[in-house]
Amino acid sequence: ARGLIDHKQPSTTMAGPALKVVVDEPTGSGDGSGQTMYMLHGWPDGVHLWQQQVVHFASQGFTVVRVWLPNYDGDVVSKWGYEFGPIVEAVARHVVEFQAARGRAGEKAVFMCHDWGCAFTYLLDKAHPEVVKSIVAFDIGGHVKPTAYGILLTLWYQWSLALAFLLANVVPFVGRPIGDFVTRWFARFFHAPDPAGPRVCSALNYPYYYMWKQKIVGGSGGMAPLAKGYRPSCPLFFFYGMRKPFMFHSDKWLKMLDDREECGHKGMECGHWIMRSASRSVTINSTIDAWFKSLKA
């Protein structure tokens, strides 16, 4: 499509994998003119997840950069994937160099994120607040207090995906087909937008593997920086689906947002993939527009 550019970021000025991104140029002018918006997806999705938001925010003047998480575009560049830190550094590097290349050196970017994209964005904000202007997060909060049922369901699916990833990498011949089957089964079970696509495979599951590896083995990697919760250094708006077996956020998280004038939240009558509906996206996009305007007031 016109205005879309697929490319790898070649720089090695910071640690981390090269990123594949899609750049959507502005198609109009508005509150986003001269600004850059990064979009980070989660499991088992891709940059297609954001299509309803891309059309809208490009028309508002934003330059939109949709980031592919490594291995998620169908090209498995590393069978062991990447730990959280290198990906966070890669995104920070990309923002710095992309902004400089566009004549915006030193300017922060707006971030929009969903699922694992939220975890990476929160880690980025903690490590590199100098590149994050504001955050629009979908369905994964910075503090979680699950119910007993939620804990059991979380352990079931996350350990299954982590073990599918491990099995695919260590068991010859049959490990990968079994790991891929398990991954696609869970994608269907959770009604992911593209559960059986050819790029959906066990190689996508590395965030679960490295998160639980850190929790069990210990150390400072994985999600350790968020272990005690996350407080954004910048304005943050949080959307969450209310029709789910359990929530990926706590009342404490919502209260923290309520207590900060520059933050906000909105529950939607839907599941985890909030932005997949065109009609919901109209509400989502108009809510974000109003929030952006309030930040300028």
PDB file of C-alpha atoms in Angstrom:
ATOM      1  CA  ALA A   1       0.000   0.000   0.000  1.00  0.00           C
ATOM      2  CA  ARG A   2       1.168   3.492  -0.703  1.00  0.00           C
ATOM      3  CA  GLY A   3       2.791   5.192   2.249  1.00  0.00           C
ATOM      4  CA  LEU A   4       3.909   1.926   3.866  1.00  0.00           C
ATOM      5  CA  ILE A   5       7.603   1.182   4.116  1.00  0.00           C
ATOM      6  CA  ASP A   6       8.962  -2.130   5.392  1.00  0.00           C
ATOM      7  CA  HIS A   7      12.575  -1.956   6.491  1.00  0.00           C
ATOM      8  CA  LYS A   8      15.092  -3.157   9.029  1.00  0.00           C
ATOM      9  CA  GLN A   9      16.814  -0.694  11.280  1.00  0.00           C
ATOM     10  CA  PRO A  10      20.531  -1.269  10.551  1.00  0.00           C
ATOM     11  CA  SER A  11      22.132   0.709  13.333  1.00  0.00           C
ATOM     12  CA  THR A  12      24.166  -0.994  16.057  1.00  0.00           C
ATOM     13  CA  THR A  13      24.705   2.023  18.278  1.00  0.00           C
ATOM     14  CA  MET A  14      22.883   0.222  21.141  1.00  0.00           C
ATOM     15  CA  ALA A  15      22.476  -3.436  22.014  1.00  0.00           C
ATOM     16  CA  GLY A  16      19.481  -5.316  20.693  1.00  0.00           C
ATOM     17  CA  PRO A  17      18.026  -6.945  17.588  1.00  0.00           C
ATOM     18  CA  ALA A  18      17.423  -5.111  14.345  1.00  0.00           C
ATOM     19  CA  LEU A  19      13.751  -4.145  14.172  1.00  0.00           C
ATOM     20  CA  LYS A  20      11.408  -4.522  11.265  1.00  0.00           C
ATOM     21  CA  VAL A  21       8.888  -1.716  11.083  1.00  0.00           C
ATOM     22  CA  VAL A  22       6.164  -0.354   8.851  1.00  0.00           C
ATOM     23  CA  VAL A  23       6.168   3.423   8.506  1.00  0.00           C
ATOM     24  CA  ASP A  24       2.858   5.075   7.643  1.00  0.00           C
ATOM     25  CA  GLU A  25       3.320   8.630   6.446  1.00  0.00           C
ATOM     26  CA  PRO A  26       0.826  11.366   7.412  1.00  0.00           C
ATOM     27  CA  THR A  27      -2.191  11.624   5.144  1.00  0.00           C
ATOM     28  CA  GLY A  28      -3.539  14.849   6.644  1.00  0.00           C
ATOM     29  CA  SER A  29      -2.846  17.480   9.256  1.00  0.00           C
ATOM     30  CA  GLY A  30      -4.145  17.935  12.765  1.00  0.00           C
ATOM     31  CA  ASP A  31      -3.108  17.595  16.392  1.00  0.00           C
ATOM     32  CA  GLY A  32      -0.479  15.021  15.440  1.00  0.00           C
ATOM     33  CA  SER A  33       1.327  17.115  12.845  1.00  0.00           C
ATOM     34  CA  GLY A  34       5.082  16.850  13.267  1.00  0.00           C
ATOM     35  CA  GLN A  35       4.810  14.015  15.797  1.00  0.00           C
ATOM     36  CA  THR A  36       5.746  10.355  15.671  1.00  0.00           C
ATOM     37  CA  MET A  37       3.558   7.563  17.062  1.00  0.00           C
ATOM     38  CA  TYR A  38       4.967   4.082  17.694  1.00  0.00           C
ATOM     39  CA  MET A  39       2.659   1.059  17.829  1.00  0.00           C
ATOM     40  CA  LEU A  40       3.712  -2.191  19.557  1.00  0.00           C
ATOM     41  CA  HIS A  41       1.592  -5.335  19.261  1.00  0.00           C
ATOM     42  CA  GLY A  42       1.592  -8.477  21.409  1.00  0.00           C
ATOM     43  CA  TRP A  43       1.071 -12.236  21.117  1.00  0.00           C
ATOM     44  CA  PRO A  44       0.321 -13.672  18.576  1.00  0.00           C
ATOM     45  CA  ASP A  45      -0.390 -10.574  16.530  1.00  0.00           C
ATOM     46  CA  GLY A  46       1.410  -8.315  14.103  1.00  0.00           C
ATOM     47  CA  VAL A  47       1.343  -4.807  12.711  1.00  0.00           C
ATOM     48  CA  HIS A  48      -2.008  -5.510  11.005  1.00  0.00           C
ATOM     49  CA  LEU A  49      -3.629  -5.243  14.441  1.00  0.00           C
ATOM     50  CA  TRP A  50      -3.473  -1.442  14.293  1.00  0.00           C
ATOM     51  CA  GLN A  51      -5.082  -0.819  10.900  1.00  0.00           C
ATOM     52  CA  GLN A  52      -8.085   1.107  12.281  1.00  0.00           C
ATOM     53  CA  GLN A  53      -5.778   3.326  14.343  1.00  0.00           C
ATOM     54  CA  VAL A  54      -3.239   3.860  11.561  1.00  0.00           C
ATOM     55  CA  VAL A  55      -5.817   5.272   9.153  1.00  0.00           C
ATOM     56  CA  HIS A  56      -7.160   7.655  11.781  1.00  0.00           C
ATOM     57  CA  PHE A  57      -3.943   8.932  13.322  1.00  0.00           C
ATOM     58  CA  ALA A  58      -2.113   9.284  10.021  1.00  0.00           C
ATOM     59  CA  SER A  59      -5.011  11.512   8.946  1.00  0.00           C
ATOM     60  CA  GLN A  60      -4.347  13.596  12.079  1.00  0.00           C
ATOM     61  CA  GLY A  61      -0.782  14.269  10.934  1.00  0.00           C
ATOM     62  CA  PHE A  62       1.117  11.598  12.879  1.00  0.00           C
ATOM     63  CA  THR A  63       3.958   9.674  11.314  1.00  0.00           C
ATOM     64  CA  VAL A  64       3.081   6.162  12.488  1.00  0.00           C
ATOM     65  CA  VAL A  65       5.773   3.546  13.080  1.00  0.00           C
ATOM     66  CA  ARG A  66       4.369   0.046  13.549  1.00  0.00           C
ATOM     67  CA  VAL A  67       6.932  -2.269  15.094  1.00  0.00           C
ATOM     68  CA  TRP A  68       7.114  -5.995  14.421  1.00  0.00           C
ATOM     69  CA  LEU A  69       8.255  -7.895  17.506  1.00  0.00           C
ATOM     70  CA  PRO A  70      11.169 -10.134  16.427  1.00  0.00           C
ATOM     71  CA  ASN A  71      10.020 -13.462  14.867  1.00  0.00           C
ATOM     72  CA  TYR A  72       6.414 -12.239  14.544  1.00  0.00           C
ATOM     73  CA  ASP A  73       6.458 -11.371  10.830  1.00  0.00           C
ATOM     74  CA  GLY A  74       6.989 -14.953   9.659  1.00  0.00           C
ATOM     75  CA  ASP A  75      10.765 -14.619   9.514  1.00  0.00           C
ATOM     76  CA  VAL A  76      12.259 -16.421  12.520  1.00  0.00           C
ATOM     77  CA  VAL A  77      15.481 -14.468  12.908  1.00  0.00           C
ATOM     78  CA  SER A  78      16.368 -16.130  16.214  1.00  0.00           C
ATOM     79  CA  LYS A  79      14.919 -19.481  17.277  1.00  0.00           C
ATOM     80  CA  TRP A  80      15.535 -18.532  20.922  1.00  0.00           C
ATOM     81  CA  GLY A  81      13.969 -15.119  20.444  1.00  0.00           C
ATOM     82  CA  TYR A  82      15.179 -12.269  22.641  1.00  0.00           C
ATOM     83  CA  GLU A  83      15.013 -11.338  26.279  1.00  0.00           C
ATOM     84  CA  PHE A  84      13.143  -8.181  27.249  1.00  0.00           C
ATOM     85  CA  GLY A  85      16.157  -5.908  27.698  1.00  0.00           C
ATOM     86  CA  PRO A  86      17.576  -6.195  24.161  1.00  0.00           C
ATOM     87  CA  ILE A  87      14.178  -5.502  22.598  1.00  0.00           C
ATOM     88  CA  VAL A  88      13.647  -2.458  24.825  1.00  0.00           C
ATOM     89  CA  GLU A  89      17.079  -1.149  23.822  1.00  0.00           C
ATOM     90  CA  ALA A  90      16.314  -1.789  20.160  1.00  0.00           C
ATOM     91  CA  VAL A  91      13.112   0.272  20.376  1.00  0.00           C
ATOM     92  CA  ALA A  92      14.923   3.085  22.194  1.00  0.00           C
ATOM     93  CA  ARG A  93      17.605   3.065  19.522  1.00  0.00           C
ATOM     94  CA  HIS A  94      15.006   3.158  16.766  1.00  0.00           C
ATOM     95  CA  VAL A  95      13.208   6.164  18.268  1.00  0.00           C
ATOM     96  CA  VAL A  96      16.426   8.155  18.667  1.00  0.00           C
ATOM     97  CA  GLU A  97      17.641   7.460  15.139  1.00  0.00           C
ATOM     98  CA  PHE A  98      14.261   7.716  13.424  1.00  0.00           C
ATOM     99  CA  GLN A  99      13.519  11.070  15.036  1.00  0.00           C
ATOM    100  CA  ALA A 100      16.953  12.373  14.087  1.00  0.00           C
ATOM    101  CA  ALA A 101      16.497  11.212  10.489  1.00  0.00           C
ATOM    102  CA  ARG A 102      13.169  13.080  10.327  1.00  0.00           C
ATOM    103  CA  GLY A 103      14.670  16.317  11.650  1.00  0.00           C
ATOM    104  CA  ARG A 104      13.183  15.805  15.116  1.00  0.00           C
ATOM    105  CA  ALA A 105      16.360  14.971  17.011  1.00  0.00           C
ATOM    106  CA  GLY A 106      15.759  14.728  20.745  1.00  0.00           C
ATOM    107  CA  GLU A 107      11.954  14.719  20.416  1.00  0.00           C
ATOM    108  CA  LYS A 108       9.921  12.092  22.251  1.00  0.00           C
ATOM    109  CA  ALA A 109       7.383   9.805  20.571  1.00  0.00           C
ATOM    110  CA  VAL A 110       3.838   8.812  21.469  1.00  0.00           C
ATOM    111  CA  PHE A 111       3.409   5.066  22.121  1.00  0.00           C
ATOM    112  CA  MET A 112       0.364   2.889  21.524  1.00  0.00           C
ATOM    113  CA  CYS A 113       0.605  -0.693  22.785  1.00  0.00           C
ATOM    114  CA  HIS A 114      -1.333  -3.906  23.384  1.00  0.00           C
ATOM    115  CA  ASP A 115      -0.621  -7.136  25.288  1.00  0.00           C
ATOM    116  CA  TRP A 116       3.158  -7.801  25.362  1.00  0.00           C
ATOM    117  CA  GLY A 117       3.580  -4.466  23.597  1.00  0.00           C
ATOM    118  CA  CYS A 118       2.444  -2.861  26.876  1.00  0.00           C
ATOM    119  CA  ALA A 119       5.121  -4.714  28.867  1.00  0.00           C
ATOM    120  CA  PHE A 120       7.823  -3.605  26.439  1.00  0.00           C
ATOM    121  CA  THR A 121       6.531  -0.029  26.481  1.00  0.00           C
ATOM    122  CA  TYR A 122       6.404   0.125  30.292  1.00  0.00           C
ATOM    123  CA  LEU A 123       9.955  -1.256  30.463  1.00  0.00           C
ATOM    124  CA  LEU A 124      11.011   1.307  27.861  1.00  0.00           C
ATOM    125  CA  ASP A 125       9.489   4.133  29.888  1.00  0.00           C
ATOM    126  CA  LYS A 126      11.370   2.988  33.000  1.00  0.00           C
ATOM    127  CA  ALA A 127      14.700   2.604  31.185  1.00  0.00           C
ATOM    128  CA  HIS A 128      14.444   5.456  28.657  1.00  0.00           C
ATOM    129  CA  PRO A 129      11.816   8.022  29.672  1.00  0.00           C
ATOM    130  CA  GLU A 130      13.621  10.501  27.426  1.00  0.00           C
ATOM    131  CA  VAL A 131      12.046   8.864  24.348  1.00  0.00           C
ATOM    132  CA  VAL A 132       8.445   8.419  25.605  1.00  0.00           C
ATOM    133  CA  LYS A 133       6.064  11.391  25.356  1.00  0.00           C
ATOM    134  CA  SER A 134       2.794   9.655  26.250  1.00  0.00           C
ATOM    135  CA  ILE A 135       1.290   6.166  26.194  1.00  0.00           C
ATOM    136  CA  VAL A 136      -2.023   4.709  25.058  1.00  0.00           C
ATOM    137  CA  ALA A 137      -2.140   1.175  26.479  1.00  0.00           C
ATOM    138  CA  PHE A 138      -4.635  -1.587  25.698  1.00  0.00           C
ATOM    139  CA  ASP A 139      -5.705  -4.207  28.235  1.00  0.00           C
ATOM    140  CA  ILE A 140      -2.429  -4.828  30.137  1.00  0.00           C
ATOM    141  CA  GLY A 141      -2.025  -2.651  33.204  1.00  0.00           C
ATOM    142  CA  GLY A 142       1.066  -1.741  35.155  1.00  0.00           C
ATOM    143  CA  HIS A 143      -0.216  -3.521  38.256  1.00  0.00           C
ATOM    144  CA  VAL A 144      -2.102  -6.824  38.365  1.00  0.00           C
ATOM    145  CA  LYS A 145      -3.877  -8.583  41.225  1.00  0.00           C
ATOM    146  CA  PRO A 146      -5.531 -11.672  39.733  1.00  0.00           C
ATOM    147  CA  THR A 147      -8.143 -13.840  41.399  1.00  0.00           C
ATOM    148  CA  ALA A 148      -7.385 -17.473  42.242  1.00  0.00           C
ATOM    149  CA  TYR A 149      -9.143 -18.494  39.032  1.00  0.00           C
ATOM    150  CA  GLY A 150      -7.119 -15.931  37.106  1.00  0.00           C
ATOM    151  CA  ILE A 151      -3.883 -17.277  38.567  1.00  0.00           C
ATOM    152  CA  LEU A 152      -4.736 -20.849  37.555  1.00  0.00           C
ATOM    153  CA  LEU A 153      -5.756 -19.862  34.038  1.00  0.00           C
ATOM    154  CA  THR A 154      -2.652 -17.696  33.645  1.00  0.00           C
ATOM    155  CA  LEU A 155      -0.331 -20.481  34.787  1.00  0.00           C
ATOM    156  CA  TRP A 156      -2.059 -22.931  32.463  1.00  0.00           C
ATOM    157  CA  TYR A 157      -1.749 -20.969  29.249  1.00  0.00           C
ATOM    158  CA  GLN A 158       1.541 -19.164  29.932  1.00  0.00           C
ATOM    159  CA  TRP A 159       3.388 -22.287  31.054  1.00  0.00           C
ATOM    160  CA  SER A 160       1.950 -24.193  28.106  1.00  0.00           C
ATOM    161  CA  LEU A 161       3.216 -21.572  25.653  1.00  0.00           C
ATOM    162  CA  ALA A 162       6.608 -21.366  27.385  1.00  0.00           C
ATOM    163  CA  LEU A 163       6.949 -25.161  27.297  1.00  0.00           C
ATOM    164  CA  ALA A 164       5.879 -25.235  23.640  1.00  0.00           C
ATOM    165  CA  PHE A 165       8.670 -22.769  22.909  1.00  0.00           C
ATOM    166  CA  LEU A 166      11.220 -24.838  24.847  1.00  0.00           C
ATOM    167  CA  LEU A 167      10.060 -28.105  23.293  1.00  0.00           C
ATOM    168  CA  ALA A 168      10.422 -26.693  19.783  1.00  0.00           C
ATOM    169  CA  ASN A 169      14.008 -25.672  20.492  1.00  0.00           C
ATOM    170  CA  VAL A 170      15.360 -28.716  22.305  1.00  0.00           C
ATOM    171  CA  VAL A 171      13.508 -31.786  20.981  1.00  0.00           C
ATOM    172  CA  PRO A 172      14.611 -32.868  17.491  1.00  0.00           C
ATOM    173  CA  PHE A 173      12.140 -33.581  14.698  1.00  0.00           C
ATOM    174  CA  VAL A 174       8.866 -33.625  16.659  1.00  0.00           C
ATOM    175  CA  GLY A 175       9.449 -30.694  19.049  1.00  0.00           C
ATOM    176  CA  ARG A 176       8.689 -27.921  16.602  1.00  0.00           C
ATOM    177  CA  PRO A 177       5.509 -29.415  15.069  1.00  0.00           C
ATOM    178  CA  ILE A 178       4.142 -30.101  18.552  1.00  0.00           C
ATOM    179  CA  GLY A 179       5.148 -26.628  19.785  1.00  0.00           C
ATOM    180  CA  ASP A 180       3.534 -24.998  16.761  1.00  0.00           C
ATOM    181  CA  PHE A 181       0.341 -27.027  17.225  1.00  0.00           C
ATOM    182  CA  VAL A 182       0.061 -25.999  20.886  1.00  0.00           C
ATOM    183  CA  THR A 183       0.677 -22.346  20.007  1.00  0.00           C
ATOM    184  CA  ARG A 184      -2.011 -22.294  17.323  1.00  0.00           C
ATOM    185  CA  TRP A 185      -4.434 -24.143  19.586  1.00  0.00           C
ATOM    186  CA  PHE A 186      -4.132 -21.449  22.246  1.00  0.00           C
ATOM    187  CA  ALA A 187      -4.425 -18.696  19.628  1.00  0.00           C
ATOM    188  CA  ARG A 188      -7.751 -20.236  18.556  1.00  0.00           C
ATOM    189  CA  PHE A 189      -8.851 -20.797  22.141  1.00  0.00           C
ATOM    190  CA  PHE A 190      -8.388 -17.106  22.946  1.00  0.00           C
ATOM    191  CA  HIS A 191     -10.015 -15.999  19.658  1.00  0.00           C
ATOM    192  CA  ALA A 192      -6.943 -14.163  18.393  1.00  0.00           C
ATOM    193  CA  PRO A 193      -7.581 -12.253  15.151  1.00  0.00           C
ATOM    194  CA  ASP A 194      -5.328 -14.519  13.017  1.00  0.00           C
ATOM    195  CA  PRO A 195      -4.917 -17.758  15.014  1.00  0.00           C
ATOM    196  CA  ALA A 196      -3.931 -20.131  12.207  1.00  0.00           C
ATOM    197  CA  GLY A 197      -1.865 -17.850   9.989  1.00  0.00           C
ATOM    198  CA  PRO A 198       1.404 -19.337   8.707  1.00  0.00           C
ATOM    199  CA  ARG A 199       3.479 -16.949  10.852  1.00  0.00           C
ATOM    200  CA  VAL A 200       1.805 -18.151  14.099  1.00  0.00           C
ATOM    201  CA  CYS A 201       4.248 -20.654  15.569  1.00  0.00           C
ATOM    202  CA  SER A 202       6.113 -21.550  18.752  1.00  0.00           C
ATOM    203  CA  ALA A 203       8.871 -19.033  17.933  1.00  0.00           C
ATOM    204  CA  LEU A 204       6.457 -16.276  19.041  1.00  0.00           C
ATOM    205  CA  ASN A 205       6.346 -17.556  22.613  1.00  0.00           C
ATOM    206  CA  TYR A 206       9.719 -16.317  23.827  1.00  0.00           C
ATOM    207  CA  PRO A 207       8.284 -13.538  26.051  1.00  0.00           C
ATOM    208  CA  TYR A 208       6.511 -16.191  28.139  1.00  0.00           C
ATOM    209  CA  TYR A 209       9.653 -18.320  28.324  1.00  0.00           C
ATOM    210  CA  TYR A 210      11.946 -15.497  29.434  1.00  0.00           C
ATOM    211  CA  MET A 211       9.414 -14.053  31.871  1.00  0.00           C
ATOM    212  CA  TRP A 212       8.988 -17.371  33.683  1.00  0.00           C
ATOM    213  CA  LYS A 213      12.675 -18.200  33.453  1.00  0.00           C
ATOM    214  CA  GLN A 214      13.421 -14.990  35.350  1.00  0.00           C
ATOM    215  CA  LYS A 215      10.672 -15.662  37.894  1.00  0.00           C
ATOM    216  CA  ILE A 216      11.927 -19.192  38.598  1.00  0.00           C
ATOM    217  CA  VAL A 217      15.685 -18.740  38.282  1.00  0.00           C
ATOM    218  CA  GLY A 218      15.817 -15.149  39.503  1.00  0.00           C
ATOM    219  CA  GLY A 219      17.995 -12.276  38.385  1.00  0.00           C
ATOM    220  CA  SER A 220      17.372  -8.807  37.056  1.00  0.00           C
ATOM    221  CA  GLY A 221      16.175  -9.766  33.579  1.00  0.00           C
ATOM    222  CA  GLY A 222      12.700 -10.491  32.257  1.00  0.00           C
ATOM    223  CA  MET A 223       9.943  -8.464  33.864  1.00  0.00           C
ATOM    224  CA  ALA A 224      11.880  -7.864  37.091  1.00  0.00           C
ATOM    225  CA  PRO A 225      11.875  -4.040  36.696  1.00  0.00           C
ATOM    226  CA  LEU A 226       8.048  -4.138  36.821  1.00  0.00           C
ATOM    227  CA  ALA A 227       7.798  -6.621  39.707  1.00  0.00           C
ATOM    228  CA  LYS A 228       6.583  -4.009  42.178  1.00  0.00           C
ATOM    229  CA  GLY A 229       4.282  -2.335  39.682  1.00  0.00           C
ATOM    230  CA  TYR A 230       4.749   0.447  37.195  1.00  0.00           C
ATOM    231  CA  ARG A 231       4.118   4.174  37.507  1.00  0.00           C
ATOM    232  CA  PRO A 232       4.367   5.985  34.181  1.00  0.00           C
ATOM    233  CA  SER A 233       6.737   8.909  33.858  1.00  0.00           C
ATOM    234  CA  CYS A 234       4.381  10.472  31.309  1.00  0.00           C
ATOM    235  CA  PRO A 235       0.653  10.820  30.594  1.00  0.00           C
ATOM    236  CA  LEU A 236      -1.023   7.455  30.030  1.00  0.00           C
ATOM    237  CA  PHE A 237      -4.504   6.444  28.874  1.00  0.00           C
ATOM    238  CA  PHE A 238      -5.629   2.863  29.456  1.00  0.00           C
ATOM    239  CA  PHE A 239      -8.344   0.930  27.591  1.00  0.00           C
ATOM    240  CA  TYR A 240      -9.467  -2.442  28.864  1.00  0.00           C
ATOM    241  CA  GLY A 241     -11.944  -5.095  27.821  1.00  0.00           C
ATOM    242  CA  MET A 242     -14.566  -5.969  30.430  1.00  0.00           C
ATOM    243  CA  ARG A 243     -15.728  -9.294  28.932  1.00  0.00           C
ATOM    244  CA  LYS A 244     -12.840 -11.559  29.905  1.00  0.00           C
ATOM    245  CA  PRO A 245     -12.410 -14.478  32.361  1.00  0.00           C
ATOM    246  CA  PHE A 246     -10.117 -12.226  34.411  1.00  0.00           C
ATOM    247  CA  MET A 247      -8.507  -8.804  34.197  1.00  0.00           C
ATOM    248  CA  PHE A 248      -4.904  -7.981  33.342  1.00  0.00           C
ATOM    249  CA  HIS A 249      -4.977  -4.995  35.691  1.00  0.00           C
ATOM    250  CA  SER A 250      -5.961  -4.198  39.270  1.00  0.00           C
ATOM    251  CA  ASP A 251      -8.182  -1.626  40.953  1.00  0.00           C
ATOM    252  CA  LYS A 252      -4.945  -0.138  42.309  1.00  0.00           C
ATOM    253  CA  TRP A 253      -3.828   0.547  38.727  1.00  0.00           C
ATOM    254  CA  LEU A 254      -7.091   2.313  37.863  1.00  0.00           C
ATOM    255  CA  LYS A 255      -6.949   4.370  41.066  1.00  0.00           C
ATOM    256  CA  MET A 256      -3.412   5.473  40.299  1.00  0.00           C
ATOM    257  CA  LEU A 257      -4.606   6.683  36.893  1.00  0.00           C
ATOM    258  CA  ASP A 258      -7.615   8.416  38.499  1.00  0.00           C
ATOM    259  CA  ASP A 259      -5.311  10.243  40.911  1.00  0.00           C
ATOM    260  CA  ARG A 260      -3.243  11.715  38.085  1.00  0.00           C
ATOM    261  CA  GLU A 261      -4.884  14.526  36.144  1.00  0.00           C
ATOM    262  CA  GLU A 262      -2.970  13.749  32.944  1.00  0.00           C
ATOM    263  CA  CYS A 263      -4.012  10.068  32.907  1.00  0.00           C
ATOM    264  CA  GLY A 264      -7.265   8.267  32.259  1.00  0.00           C
ATOM    265  CA  HIS A 265      -8.949   4.945  31.530  1.00  0.00           C
ATOM    266  CA  LYS A 266     -12.012   3.521  29.797  1.00  0.00           C
ATOM    267  CA  GLY A 267     -13.572   0.065  29.974  1.00  0.00           C
ATOM    268  CA  MET A 268     -15.055  -1.409  26.796  1.00  0.00           C
ATOM    269  CA  GLU A 269     -17.738  -4.095  26.416  1.00  0.00           C
ATOM    270  CA  CYS A 270     -15.440  -6.562  24.684  1.00  0.00           C
ATOM    271  CA  GLY A 271     -12.604  -9.023  25.200  1.00  0.00           C
ATOM    272  CA  HIS A 272      -8.850  -8.722  24.991  1.00  0.00           C
ATOM    273  CA  TRP A 273      -8.512  -7.553  21.368  1.00  0.00           C
ATOM    274  CA  ILE A 274     -10.268  -4.258  21.903  1.00  0.00           C
ATOM    275  CA  MET A 275      -9.282  -2.550  18.656  1.00  0.00           C
ATOM    276  CA  ARG A 276     -10.264  -5.342  16.231  1.00  0.00           C
ATOM    277  CA  SER A 277     -13.785  -3.932  15.725  1.00  0.00           C
ATOM    278  CA  ALA A 278     -14.241  -0.994  13.356  1.00  0.00           C
ATOM    279  CA  SER A 279     -17.190   0.350  15.366  1.00  0.00           C
ATOM    280  CA  ARG A 280     -15.261   0.179  18.656  1.00  0.00           C
ATOM    281  CA  SER A 281     -12.297   1.824  16.973  1.00  0.00           C
ATOM    282  CA  VAL A 282     -14.416   4.888  16.238  1.00  0.00           C
ATOM    283  CA  THR A 283     -15.012   5.273  19.993  1.00  0.00           C
ATOM    284  CA  ILE A 284     -11.399   4.455  20.801  1.00  0.00           C
ATOM    285  CA  ASN A 285      -9.979   6.948  18.327  1.00  0.00           C
ATOM    286  CA  SER A 286     -12.326   9.770  19.353  1.00  0.00           C
ATOM    287  CA  THR A 287     -11.535   9.127  23.031  1.00  0.00           C
ATOM    288  CA  ILE A 288      -7.803   9.333  22.305  1.00  0.00           C
ATOM    289  CA  ASP A 289      -8.316  12.524  20.288  1.00  0.00           C
ATOM    290  CA  ALA A 290     -10.130  14.140  23.215  1.00  0.00           C
ATOM    291  CA  TRP A 291      -7.400  13.005  25.617  1.00  0.00           C
ATOM    292  CA  PHE A 292      -4.668  14.446  23.411  1.00  0.00           C
ATOM    293  CA  LYS A 293      -6.529  17.760  23.333  1.00  0.00           C
ATOM    294  CA  SER A 294      -6.842  17.751  27.138  1.00  0.00           C
ATOM    295  CA  LEU A 295      -3.063  17.354  27.428  1.00  0.00           C
ATOM    296  CA  LYS A 296      -2.610  20.544  25.415  1.00  0.00           C
ATOM    297  CA  ALA A 297      -5.173  22.518  27.411  1.00  0.00           C
TER     298      ALA A 297
END
